[in-house]
mmCIF file of N, CA and C in Angstrom:
data_model
loop_
_atom_site.group_PDB
_atom_site.id
_atom_site.type_symbol
_atom_site.label_atom_id
_atom_site.label_comp_id
_atom_site.label_asym_id
_atom_site.label_seq_id
_atom_site.Cartn_x
_atom_site.Cartn_y
_atom_site.Cartn_z
ATOM 1 N N MET J 920 43.977 31.961 30.301
ATOM 2 C CA MET J 920 42.540 32.234 30.131
ATOM 3 C C MET J 920 42.338 33.666 29.628
ATOM 4 N N ILE J 921 42.923 34.621 30.363
ATOM 5 C CA ILE J 921 42.791 36.027 29.964
ATOM 6 C C ILE J 921 43.437 36.240 28.603
ATOM 7 N N LYS J 922 44.615 35.635 28.411
ATOM 8 C CA LYS J 922 45.346 35.799 27.151
ATOM 9 C C LYS J 922 44.521 35.273 25.981
ATOM 10 N N ASN J 923 43.875 34.133 26.183
ATOM 11 C CA ASN J 923 43.049 33.556 25.116
ATOM 12 C C ASN J 923 41.885 34.472 24.778
ATOM 13 N N THR J 924 41.309 35.098 25.803
ATOM 14 C CA THR J 924 40.176 36.003 25.590
ATOM 15 C C THR J 924 40.615 37.207 24.783
ATOM 16 N N ILE J 925 41.758 37.780 25.140
ATOM 17 C CA ILE J 925 42.283 38.951 24.430
ATOM 18 C C ILE J 925 42.620 38.579 22.992
ATOM 19 N N THR J 926 43.230 37.423 22.808
ATOM 20 C CA THR J 926 43.597 36.977 21.465
ATOM 21 C C THR J 926 42.354 36.772 20.610
ATOM 22 N N GLY J 927 41.340 36.159 21.197
ATOM 23 C CA GLY J 927 40.093 35.920 20.477
ATOM 24 C C GLY J 927 39.406 37.234 20.122
ATOM 25 N N LEU J 928 39.452 38.184 21.065
ATOM 26 C CA LEU J 928 38.831 39.486 20.833
ATOM 27 C C LEU J 928 39.554 40.225 19.724
ATOM 28 N N LEU J 929 40.881 40.176 19.758
ATOM 29 C CA LEU J 929 41.701 40.842 18.747
ATOM 30 C C LEU J 929 41.445 40.229 17.371
ATOM 31 N N ALA J 930 41.386 38.909 17.316
ATOM 32 C CA ALA J 930 41.131 38.221 16.048
ATOM 33 C C ALA J 930 39.752 38.590 15.517
ATOM 34 N N SER J 931 38.781 38.704 16.419
ATOM 35 C CA SER J 931 37.420 39.057 16.017
ATOM 36 C C SER J 931 37.379 40.458 15.436
ATOM 37 N N VAL J 932 38.080 41.391 16.084
ATOM 38 C CA VAL J 932 38.114 42.782 15.615
ATOM 39 C C VAL J 932 38.769 42.863 14.245
ATOM 40 N N ILE J 933 39.905 42.170 14.082
ATOM 41 C CA ILE J 933 40.622 42.181 12.802
ATOM 42 C C ILE J 933 39.749 41.564 11.708
ATOM 43 N N PHE J 934 39.082 40.460 12.043
ATOM 44 C CA PHE J 934 38.218 39.783 11.072
ATOM 45 C C PHE J 934 37.059 40.683 10.651
ATOM 46 N N ASN J 935 36.416 41.326 11.640
ATOM 47 C CA ASN J 935 35.284 42.212 11.349
ATOM 48 C C ASN J 935 35.725 43.417 10.537
ATOM 49 N N THR J 936 36.904 43.941 10.847
ATOM 50 C CA THR J 936 37.408 45.109 10.125
ATOM 51 C C THR J 936 37.680 44.760 8.666
ATOM 52 N N SER J 937 38.347 43.629 8.444
ATOM 53 C CA SER J 937 38.661 43.209 7.076
ATOM 54 C C SER J 937 37.376 42.904 6.314
ATOM 55 N N LEU J 938 36.407 42.313 7.006
ATOM 56 C CA LEU J 938 35.132 41.966 6.383
ATOM 57 C C LEU J 938 34.390 43.235 5.975
ATOM 58 N N THR J 939 34.393 44.234 6.863
ATOM 59 C CA THR J 939 33.726 45.510 6.579
ATOM 60 C C THR J 939 34.410 46.217 5.427
ATOM 61 N N THR J 940 35.738 46.175 5.408
ATOM 62 C CA THR J 940 36.498 46.830 4.339
ATOM 63 C C THR J 940 36.157 46.208 2.989
ATOM 64 N N VAL J 941 36.099 44.896 2.938
ATOM 65 C CA VAL J 941 35.772 44.190 1.695
ATOM 66 C C VAL J 941 34.344 44.518 1.268
ATOM 67 N N ALA J 942 33.431 44.561 2.231
ATOM 68 C CA ALA J 942 32.028 44.851 1.932
ATOM 69 C C ALA J 942 31.885 46.264 1.378
ATOM 70 N N LEU J 943 32.545 47.229 2.016
ATOM 71 C CA LEU J 943 32.472 48.620 1.560
ATOM 72 C C LEU J 943 33.122 48.768 0.195
ATOM 73 N N ASP J 944 34.240 48.077 0.001
ATOM 74 C CA ASP J 944 34.961 48.154 -1.267
ATOM 75 C C ASP J 944 34.084 47.605 -2.395
ATOM 76 N N GLY J 945 33.409 46.500 -2.123
ATOM 77 C CA GLY J 945 32.535 45.898 -3.125
ATOM 78 C C GLY J 945 31.311 46.774 -3.372
ATOM 79 N N PHE J 946 30.829 47.425 -2.316
ATOM 80 C CA PHE J 946 29.649 48.280 -2.440
ATOM 81 C C PHE J 946 29.956 49.516 -3.283
ATOM 82 N N GLU J 947 31.111 50.117 -3.035
ATOM 83 C CA GLU J 947 31.495 51.324 -3.766
ATOM 84 C C GLU J 947 31.908 50.993 -5.193
ATOM 85 N N GLY J 948 32.503 49.805 -5.366
ATOM 86 C CA GLY J 948 32.970 49.413 -6.685
ATOM 87 C C GLY J 948 31.799 48.981 -7.549
#
């Protein structure tokens, strides 16, 4: 249960970070 929560949180952070990076890259480009 705890492991799934941590994994989900980590995946969410990675997804949000990559999404933000792409958004900023497209905005600056």
